Short mmCIF file of C-alpha atoms and ligand atoms in Angstrom, two decimals:
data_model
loop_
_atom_site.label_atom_id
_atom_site.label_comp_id
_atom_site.label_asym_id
_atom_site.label_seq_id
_atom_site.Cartn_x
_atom_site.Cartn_y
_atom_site.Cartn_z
CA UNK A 73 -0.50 -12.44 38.11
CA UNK A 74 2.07 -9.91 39.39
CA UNK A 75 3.39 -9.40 36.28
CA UNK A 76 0.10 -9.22 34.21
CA UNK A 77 -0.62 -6.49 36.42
CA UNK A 78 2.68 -4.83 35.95
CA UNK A 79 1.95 -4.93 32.37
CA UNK A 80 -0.93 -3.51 32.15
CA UNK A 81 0.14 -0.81 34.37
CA UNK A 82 2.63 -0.50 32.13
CA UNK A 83 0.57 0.04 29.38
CA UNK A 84 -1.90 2.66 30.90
CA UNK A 85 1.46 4.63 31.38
CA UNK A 86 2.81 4.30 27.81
CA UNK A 87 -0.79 5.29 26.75
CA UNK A 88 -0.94 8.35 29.00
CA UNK A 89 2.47 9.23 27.93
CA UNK A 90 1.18 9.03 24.23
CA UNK A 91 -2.39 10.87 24.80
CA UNK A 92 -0.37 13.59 26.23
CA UNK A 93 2.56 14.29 23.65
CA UNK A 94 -0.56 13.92 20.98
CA UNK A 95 -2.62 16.62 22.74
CA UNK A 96 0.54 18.85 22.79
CA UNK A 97 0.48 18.16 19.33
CA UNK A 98 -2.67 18.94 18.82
CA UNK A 99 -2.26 22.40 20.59
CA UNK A 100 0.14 23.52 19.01
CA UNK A 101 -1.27 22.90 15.63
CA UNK A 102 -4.27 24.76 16.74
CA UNK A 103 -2.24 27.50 17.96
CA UNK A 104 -0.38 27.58 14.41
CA UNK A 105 -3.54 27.25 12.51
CA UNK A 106 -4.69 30.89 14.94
CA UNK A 107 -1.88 32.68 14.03
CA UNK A 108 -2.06 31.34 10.31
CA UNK A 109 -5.41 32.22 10.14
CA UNK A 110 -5.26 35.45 11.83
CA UNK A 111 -2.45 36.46 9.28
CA UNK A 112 -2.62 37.12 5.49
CA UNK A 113 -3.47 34.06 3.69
CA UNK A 114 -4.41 33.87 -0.20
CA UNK A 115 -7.28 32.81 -2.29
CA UNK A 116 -9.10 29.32 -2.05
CA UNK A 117 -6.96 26.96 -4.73
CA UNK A 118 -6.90 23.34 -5.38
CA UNK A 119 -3.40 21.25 -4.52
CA UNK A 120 -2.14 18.05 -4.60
CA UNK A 121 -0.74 16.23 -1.18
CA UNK A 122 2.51 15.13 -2.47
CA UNK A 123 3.50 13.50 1.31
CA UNK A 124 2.03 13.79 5.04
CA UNK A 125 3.93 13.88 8.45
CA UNK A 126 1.55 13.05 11.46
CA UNK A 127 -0.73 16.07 11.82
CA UNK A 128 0.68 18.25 8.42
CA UNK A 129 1.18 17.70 5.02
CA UNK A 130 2.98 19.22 2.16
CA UNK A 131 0.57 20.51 -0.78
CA UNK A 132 1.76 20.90 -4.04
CA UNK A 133 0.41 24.28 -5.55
CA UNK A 134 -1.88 23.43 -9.43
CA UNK A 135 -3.10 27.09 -10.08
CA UNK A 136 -1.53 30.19 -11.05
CA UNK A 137 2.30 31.51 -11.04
CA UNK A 138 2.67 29.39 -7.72
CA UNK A 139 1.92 26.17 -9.86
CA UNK A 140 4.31 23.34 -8.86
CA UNK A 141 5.93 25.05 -5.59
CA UNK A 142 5.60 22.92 -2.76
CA UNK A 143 4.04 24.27 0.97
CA UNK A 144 3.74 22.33 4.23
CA UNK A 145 0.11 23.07 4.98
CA UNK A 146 -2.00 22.60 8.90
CA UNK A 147 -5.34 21.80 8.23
CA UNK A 148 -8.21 23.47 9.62
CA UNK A 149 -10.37 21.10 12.55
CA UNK A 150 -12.59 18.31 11.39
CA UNK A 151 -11.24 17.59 8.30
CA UNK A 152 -10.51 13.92 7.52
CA UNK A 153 -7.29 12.46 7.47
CA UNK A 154 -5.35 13.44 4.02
CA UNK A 155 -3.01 10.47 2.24
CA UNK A 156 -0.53 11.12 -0.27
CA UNK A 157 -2.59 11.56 -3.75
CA UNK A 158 -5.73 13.62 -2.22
CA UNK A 159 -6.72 16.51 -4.01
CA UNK A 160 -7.51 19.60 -1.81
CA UNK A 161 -8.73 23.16 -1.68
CA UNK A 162 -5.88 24.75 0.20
CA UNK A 163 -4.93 28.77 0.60
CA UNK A 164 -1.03 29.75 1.03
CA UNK A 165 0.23 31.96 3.77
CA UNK A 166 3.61 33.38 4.50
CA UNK A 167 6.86 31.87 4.01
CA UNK A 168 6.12 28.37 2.57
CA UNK A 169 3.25 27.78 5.02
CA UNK A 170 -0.07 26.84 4.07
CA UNK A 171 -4.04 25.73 5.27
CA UNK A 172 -6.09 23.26 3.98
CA UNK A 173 -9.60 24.06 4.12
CA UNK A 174 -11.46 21.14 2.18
CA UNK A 175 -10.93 17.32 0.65
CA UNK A 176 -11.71 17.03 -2.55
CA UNK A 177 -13.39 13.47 -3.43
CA UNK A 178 -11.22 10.58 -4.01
CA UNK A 179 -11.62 8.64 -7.46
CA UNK A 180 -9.84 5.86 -5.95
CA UNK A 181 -8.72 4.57 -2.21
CA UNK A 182 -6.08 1.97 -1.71
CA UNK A 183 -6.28 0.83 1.94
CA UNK A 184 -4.71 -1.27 4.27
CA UNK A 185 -4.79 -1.75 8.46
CA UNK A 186 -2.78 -0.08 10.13
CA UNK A 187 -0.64 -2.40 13.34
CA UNK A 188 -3.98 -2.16 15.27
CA UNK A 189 -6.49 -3.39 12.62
CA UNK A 190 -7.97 -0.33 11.50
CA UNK A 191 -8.32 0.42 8.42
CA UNK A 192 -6.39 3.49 6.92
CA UNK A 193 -6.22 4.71 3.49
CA UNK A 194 -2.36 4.93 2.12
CA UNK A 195 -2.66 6.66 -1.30
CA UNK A 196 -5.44 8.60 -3.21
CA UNK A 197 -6.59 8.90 -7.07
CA UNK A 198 -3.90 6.11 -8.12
CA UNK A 199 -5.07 3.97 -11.21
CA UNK A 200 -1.99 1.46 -10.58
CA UNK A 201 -0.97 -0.64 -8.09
CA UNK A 202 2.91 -2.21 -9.11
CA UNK A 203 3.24 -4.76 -6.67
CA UNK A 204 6.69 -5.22 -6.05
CA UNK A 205 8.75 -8.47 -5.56
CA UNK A 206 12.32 -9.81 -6.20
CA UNK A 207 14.81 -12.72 -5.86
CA UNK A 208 15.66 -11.15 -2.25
CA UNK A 209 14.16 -10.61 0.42
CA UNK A 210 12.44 -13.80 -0.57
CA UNK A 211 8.78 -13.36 -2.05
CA UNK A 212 5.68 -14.38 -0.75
CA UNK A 213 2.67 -15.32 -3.54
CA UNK A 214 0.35 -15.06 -0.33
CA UNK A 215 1.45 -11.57 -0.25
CA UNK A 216 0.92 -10.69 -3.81
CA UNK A 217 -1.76 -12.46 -3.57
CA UNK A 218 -3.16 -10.22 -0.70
CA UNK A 219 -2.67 -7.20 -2.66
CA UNK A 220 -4.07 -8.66 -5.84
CA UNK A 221 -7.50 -9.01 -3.23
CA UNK A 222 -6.95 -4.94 -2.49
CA UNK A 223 -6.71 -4.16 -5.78
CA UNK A 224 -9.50 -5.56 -7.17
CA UNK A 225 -11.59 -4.32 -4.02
CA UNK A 226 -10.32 -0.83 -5.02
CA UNK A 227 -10.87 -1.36 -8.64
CA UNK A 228 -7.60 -0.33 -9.44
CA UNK A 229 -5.47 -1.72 -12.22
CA UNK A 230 -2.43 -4.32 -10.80
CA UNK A 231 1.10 -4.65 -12.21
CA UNK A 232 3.44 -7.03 -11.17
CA UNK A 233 7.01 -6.05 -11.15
CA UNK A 234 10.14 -8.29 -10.36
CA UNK A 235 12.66 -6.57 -9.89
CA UNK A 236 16.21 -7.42 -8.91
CA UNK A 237 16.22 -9.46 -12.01
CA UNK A 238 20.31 -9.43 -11.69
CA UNK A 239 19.95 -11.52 -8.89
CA UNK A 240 18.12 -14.34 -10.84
CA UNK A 241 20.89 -17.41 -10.26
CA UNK A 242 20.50 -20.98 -10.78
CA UNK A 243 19.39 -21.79 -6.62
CA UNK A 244 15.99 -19.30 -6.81
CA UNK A 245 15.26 -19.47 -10.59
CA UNK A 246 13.23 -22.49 -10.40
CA UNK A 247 10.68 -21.18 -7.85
CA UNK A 248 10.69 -18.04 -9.04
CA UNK A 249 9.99 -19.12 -12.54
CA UNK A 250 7.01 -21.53 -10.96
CA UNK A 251 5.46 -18.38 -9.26
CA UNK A 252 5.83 -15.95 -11.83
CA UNK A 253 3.95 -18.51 -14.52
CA UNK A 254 0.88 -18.68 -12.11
CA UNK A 255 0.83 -15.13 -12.20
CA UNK A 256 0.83 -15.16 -16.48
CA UNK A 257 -1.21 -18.05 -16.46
CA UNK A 258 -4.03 -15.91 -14.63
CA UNK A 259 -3.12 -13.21 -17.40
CA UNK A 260 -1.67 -10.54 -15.00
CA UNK A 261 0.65 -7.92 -16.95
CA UNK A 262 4.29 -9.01 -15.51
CA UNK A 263 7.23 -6.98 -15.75
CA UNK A 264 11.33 -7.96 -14.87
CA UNK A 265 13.26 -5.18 -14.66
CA UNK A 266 16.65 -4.21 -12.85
CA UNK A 267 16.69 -0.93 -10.75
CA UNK A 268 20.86 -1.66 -10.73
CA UNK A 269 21.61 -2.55 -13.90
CA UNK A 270 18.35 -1.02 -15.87
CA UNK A 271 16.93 -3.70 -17.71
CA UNK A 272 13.75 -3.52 -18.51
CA UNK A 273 13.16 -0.06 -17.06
CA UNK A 274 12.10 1.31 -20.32
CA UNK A 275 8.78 -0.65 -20.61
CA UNK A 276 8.19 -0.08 -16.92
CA UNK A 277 8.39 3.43 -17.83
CA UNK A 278 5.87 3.08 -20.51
CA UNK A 279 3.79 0.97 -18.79
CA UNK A 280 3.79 4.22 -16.45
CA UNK A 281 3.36 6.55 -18.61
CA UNK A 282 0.29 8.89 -18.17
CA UNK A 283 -0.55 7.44 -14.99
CA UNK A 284 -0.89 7.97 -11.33
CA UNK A 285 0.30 4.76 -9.50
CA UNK A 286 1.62 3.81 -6.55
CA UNK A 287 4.39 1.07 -5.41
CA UNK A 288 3.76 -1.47 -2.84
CA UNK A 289 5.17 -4.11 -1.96
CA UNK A 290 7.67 -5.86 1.16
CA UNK A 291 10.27 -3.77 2.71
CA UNK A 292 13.74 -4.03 0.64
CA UNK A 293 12.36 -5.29 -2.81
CA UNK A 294 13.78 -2.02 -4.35
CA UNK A 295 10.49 0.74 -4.45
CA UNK A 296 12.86 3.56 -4.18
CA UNK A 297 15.47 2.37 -5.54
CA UNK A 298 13.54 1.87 -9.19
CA UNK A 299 12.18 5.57 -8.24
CA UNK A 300 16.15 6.94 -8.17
CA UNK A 301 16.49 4.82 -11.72
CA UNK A 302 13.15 5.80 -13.12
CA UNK A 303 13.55 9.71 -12.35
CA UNK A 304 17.14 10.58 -11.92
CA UNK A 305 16.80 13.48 -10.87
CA UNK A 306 14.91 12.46 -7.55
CA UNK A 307 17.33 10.92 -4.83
CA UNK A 308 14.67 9.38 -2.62
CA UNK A 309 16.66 7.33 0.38
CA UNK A 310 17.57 3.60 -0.26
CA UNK A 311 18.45 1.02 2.27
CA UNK A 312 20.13 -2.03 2.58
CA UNK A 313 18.45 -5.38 3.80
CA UNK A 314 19.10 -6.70 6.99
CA UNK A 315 22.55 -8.79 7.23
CA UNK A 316 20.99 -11.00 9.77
CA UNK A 317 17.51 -11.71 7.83
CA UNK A 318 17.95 -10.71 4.58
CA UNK A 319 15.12 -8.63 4.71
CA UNK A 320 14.87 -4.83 4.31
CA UNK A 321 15.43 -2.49 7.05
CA UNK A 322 12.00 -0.16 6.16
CA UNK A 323 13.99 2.93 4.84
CA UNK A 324 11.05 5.06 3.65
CA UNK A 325 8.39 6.31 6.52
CA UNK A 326 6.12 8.12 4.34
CA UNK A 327 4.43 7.66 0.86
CA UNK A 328 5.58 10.20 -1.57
CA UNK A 329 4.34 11.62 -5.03
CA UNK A 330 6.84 12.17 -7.91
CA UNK A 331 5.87 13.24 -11.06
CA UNK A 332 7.14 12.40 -14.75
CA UNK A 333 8.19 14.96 -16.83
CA UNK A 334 5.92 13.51 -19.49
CA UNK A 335 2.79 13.69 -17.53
CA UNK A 336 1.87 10.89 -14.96
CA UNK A 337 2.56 10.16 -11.32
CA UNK A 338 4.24 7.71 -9.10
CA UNK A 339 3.98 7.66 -5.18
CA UNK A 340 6.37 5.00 -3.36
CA UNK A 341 5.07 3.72 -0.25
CA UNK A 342 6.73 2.56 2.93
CA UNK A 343 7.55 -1.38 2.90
CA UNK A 344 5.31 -3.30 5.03
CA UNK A 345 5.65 -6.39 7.08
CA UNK A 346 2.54 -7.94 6.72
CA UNK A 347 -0.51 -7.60 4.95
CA UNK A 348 -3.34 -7.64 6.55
CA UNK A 349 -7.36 -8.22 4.86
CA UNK A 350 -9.33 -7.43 7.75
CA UNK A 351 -11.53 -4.86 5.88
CA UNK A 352 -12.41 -7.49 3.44
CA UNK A 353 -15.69 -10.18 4.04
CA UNK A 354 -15.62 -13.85 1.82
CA UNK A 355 -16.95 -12.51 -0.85
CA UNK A 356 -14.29 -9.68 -1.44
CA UNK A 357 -11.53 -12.35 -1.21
CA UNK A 358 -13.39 -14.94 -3.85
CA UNK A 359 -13.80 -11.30 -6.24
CA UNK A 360 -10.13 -10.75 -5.67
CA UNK A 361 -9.35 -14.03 -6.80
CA UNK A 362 -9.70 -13.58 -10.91
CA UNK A 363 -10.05 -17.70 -11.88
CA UNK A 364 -12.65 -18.11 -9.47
CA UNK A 365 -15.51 -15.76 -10.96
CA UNK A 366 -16.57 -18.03 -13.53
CA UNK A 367 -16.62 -20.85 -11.20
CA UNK A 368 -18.73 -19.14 -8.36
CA UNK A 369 -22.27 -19.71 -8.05
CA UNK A 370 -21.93 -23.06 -9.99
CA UNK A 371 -21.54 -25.22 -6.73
CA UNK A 372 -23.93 -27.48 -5.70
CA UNK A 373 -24.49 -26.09 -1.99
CA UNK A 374 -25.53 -22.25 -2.12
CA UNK A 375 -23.18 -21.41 0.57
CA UNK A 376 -20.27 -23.46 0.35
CA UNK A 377 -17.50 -23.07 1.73
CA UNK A 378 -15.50 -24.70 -0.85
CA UNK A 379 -13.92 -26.70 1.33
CA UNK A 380 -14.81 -30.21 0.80
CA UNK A 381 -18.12 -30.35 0.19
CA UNK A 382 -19.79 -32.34 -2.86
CA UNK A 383 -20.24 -30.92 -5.71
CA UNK A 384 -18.51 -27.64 -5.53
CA UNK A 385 -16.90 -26.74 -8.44
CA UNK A 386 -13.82 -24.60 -6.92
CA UNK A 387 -12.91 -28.14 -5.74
CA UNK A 388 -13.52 -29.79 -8.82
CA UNK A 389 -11.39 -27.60 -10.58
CA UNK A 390 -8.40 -27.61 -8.74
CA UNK A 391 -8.59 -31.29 -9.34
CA UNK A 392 -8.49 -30.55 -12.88
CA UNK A 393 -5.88 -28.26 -12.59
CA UNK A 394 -8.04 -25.04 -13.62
CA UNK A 395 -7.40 -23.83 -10.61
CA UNK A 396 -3.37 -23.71 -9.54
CA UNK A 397 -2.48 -25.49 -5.81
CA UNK A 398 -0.65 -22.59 -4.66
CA UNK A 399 -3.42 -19.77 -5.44
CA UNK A 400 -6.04 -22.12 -3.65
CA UNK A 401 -3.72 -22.27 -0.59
CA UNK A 402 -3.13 -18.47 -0.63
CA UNK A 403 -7.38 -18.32 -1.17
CA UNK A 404 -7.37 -20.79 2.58
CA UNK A 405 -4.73 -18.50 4.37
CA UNK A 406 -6.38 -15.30 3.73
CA UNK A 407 -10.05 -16.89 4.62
CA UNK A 408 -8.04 -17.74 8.24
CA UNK A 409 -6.43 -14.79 8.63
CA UNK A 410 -10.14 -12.85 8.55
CA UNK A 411 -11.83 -12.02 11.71
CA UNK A 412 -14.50 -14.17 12.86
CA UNK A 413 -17.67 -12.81 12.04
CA UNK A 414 -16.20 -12.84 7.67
CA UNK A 415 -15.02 -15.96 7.77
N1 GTP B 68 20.97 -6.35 -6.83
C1 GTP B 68 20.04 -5.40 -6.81
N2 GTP B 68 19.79 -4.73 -5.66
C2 GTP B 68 18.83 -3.78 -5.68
C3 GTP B 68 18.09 -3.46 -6.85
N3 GTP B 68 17.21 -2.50 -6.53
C4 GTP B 68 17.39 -2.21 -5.23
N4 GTP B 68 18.38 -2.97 -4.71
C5 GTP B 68 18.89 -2.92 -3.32
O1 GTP B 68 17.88 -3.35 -2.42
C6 GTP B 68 17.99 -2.66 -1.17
C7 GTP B 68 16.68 -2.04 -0.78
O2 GTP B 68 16.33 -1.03 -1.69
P1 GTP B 68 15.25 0.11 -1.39
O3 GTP B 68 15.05 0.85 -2.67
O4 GTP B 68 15.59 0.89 -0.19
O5 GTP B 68 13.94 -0.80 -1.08
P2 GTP B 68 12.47 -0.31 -0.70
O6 GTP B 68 11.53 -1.29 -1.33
O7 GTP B 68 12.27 1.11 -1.06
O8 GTP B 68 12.44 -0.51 0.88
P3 GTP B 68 11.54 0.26 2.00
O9 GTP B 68 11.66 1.72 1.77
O10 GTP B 68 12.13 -0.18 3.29
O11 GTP B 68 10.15 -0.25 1.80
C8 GTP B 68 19.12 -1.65 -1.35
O12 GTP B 68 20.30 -2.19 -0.83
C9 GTP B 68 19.22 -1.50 -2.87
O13 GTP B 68 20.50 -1.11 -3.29
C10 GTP B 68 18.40 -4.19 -8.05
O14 GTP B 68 17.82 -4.01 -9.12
N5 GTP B 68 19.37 -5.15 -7.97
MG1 MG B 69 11.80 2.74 0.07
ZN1 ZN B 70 -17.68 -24.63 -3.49
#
């Protein structure tokens, strides 16, 4: 009891701590934005957010002789949170500094919660999502599959990527191989590349071509590292995986936009633990899952659960083998994982 109460005192004082540093944050900004906006600033222009830090982001100039410099903006009150990708109307002050006055609609939104459940957006206006995985840290088709659900629930277009393909020895081949042929069975486009060594890079780079996308994927699989082999000219910060669990040590903080010289965009993302669906109901998982959609609405109960009633025909064909063990066990784990009220 002591202790419970200790923690939660505990808590209120890491919370008041945080309120406060965030409303001297929040000052300050205003104060900025004052003498910003009391200065000479430019005409209304669109930009492009190429990365945010907390309360400011950095806007990369479209119009005029400015085109392509890059200025860390405040934004003016009541404007909604910007993500890497968002288009804006934005006007340039002195010395690199900038305001953003207005959000420009998003085409797209990929999402996912944030440590406390809420939902945030991570990356605006992307048409591609390149999920990566490799050998090591050791992949999780529950994950993939997890994004494959967010993907389709955006309506944006899914790549898988394996990369690491150097580390492909004769211990992880065979369960590698076994996931990666669920994923072709389903007809997902699949890529192998190298980031080290370069194979493959060249169709990834095509496959890239003219588009916006965005990589996601576990901490350590090598996001920035195929952004340092894709555009050399970038040196975007790679880290090693942990020593103790193999895993990767979540180098990059904050998505970032890079663009090809051909024409097309690529924003890497910070690795992520887990992935949670919480913004998701039933019926956004079943959509996310591709070899179900023929087979929903065919089951003999209107609102089965396909779980082992008679007569449903998810059941039936995963007994048939239409539908693959693994995918229906990923399908059960994210149903779980949803809050109650989904589920
Ligand atoms: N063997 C091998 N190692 C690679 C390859 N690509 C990346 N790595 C290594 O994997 C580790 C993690 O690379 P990062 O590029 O930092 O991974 P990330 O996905 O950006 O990680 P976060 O920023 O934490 O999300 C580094 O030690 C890289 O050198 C590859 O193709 N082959
Ligand atoms: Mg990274
Ligand atoms: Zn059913």
């Amino acid at each position: 009891m002591a202790k419970r109460q200790l923690n939660r005192r505990q808590n209120w004082r890491i919370e008041k701590i945080q309120g406060e540093r965030a409303a001297r944050a929040a000052k300050r900004e205003s104060q900025a934005l004052q003498t910003l906006e009391g200065g000479d600033l430019g005409p209304e222009q669109t930009g492009l957010v190429i990365a945010h830090f907390g309360v400011q982001v950095e806007v990369e100039a479209l119009e005029g002789e400015m085109a392509g410099q890059v200025f860390r903006c405040h934004l003016r009150a009541n404007l909604p949170t910007m993500v890497t990708g968002d288009r804006v109307v934005w006007r340039p002050g002195n010395q690199g500094i900038g305001v953003i006055v207005a959000q420009l609609p998003r085409n797209t939104e990929l999402c996912r919660p944030d440590p406390r459940g809420q939902l945030k957006p991570v990356a605006a206006n992307v048409d591609l999502i390149v999920i990566v995985f490799a050998p090591l840290p050791e992949p999780h088709a529950n994950l993939i599959d997890r994004y494959l659900v967010a993907a389709e629930h955006a309506g944006i277009r899914p790549l898988l990527l394996l990369n690491k393909a150097d580390l492909i020895d004769e211990q992880n081949a065979v369960a590698l191989n076994a996931m990666l042929a669920v994923y072709r069975q389903l007809g997902y486009p699949l890529l192998e590349v190298s980031a080290h060594q370069g194979d493959g890079m060249e169709q990834l780079m095509q496959q890239l071509n003219g588009h916006v996308s965005v990589f996601v994927g576990q901490s350590g699989v090598g996001k920035s590292s195929l952004v340092n082999s894709l555009l050399p000219e970038v040196e975007t910060r790679v880290g090693p995986l942990s020593e103790l669990t193999g895993k990767g040590t979540h180098t990059t903080t904050t998505a970032r936009l890079f663009h090809f010289p051909g024409g097309g965009e690529l924003i890497d993302s910070p690795g992520i633990r887990e992935f949670g669906l919480v913004h998701v109901s039933r019926d956004d998982v079943e959509a996310g899952f591709i070899e179900f959609h023929e087979l929903l609405g065919h089951c003999r109960f209107r609102d089965c659960k396909h779980d082992r009633e008679p007569g449903c025909a998810l059941l039936k064909a995963l007994e048939e083998g239409r539908i693959q063990p693994q995918r229906m066990a990923s399908y059960r784990h994210i149903l779980a994982s949803l809050p109650e009220d989904e589920y």
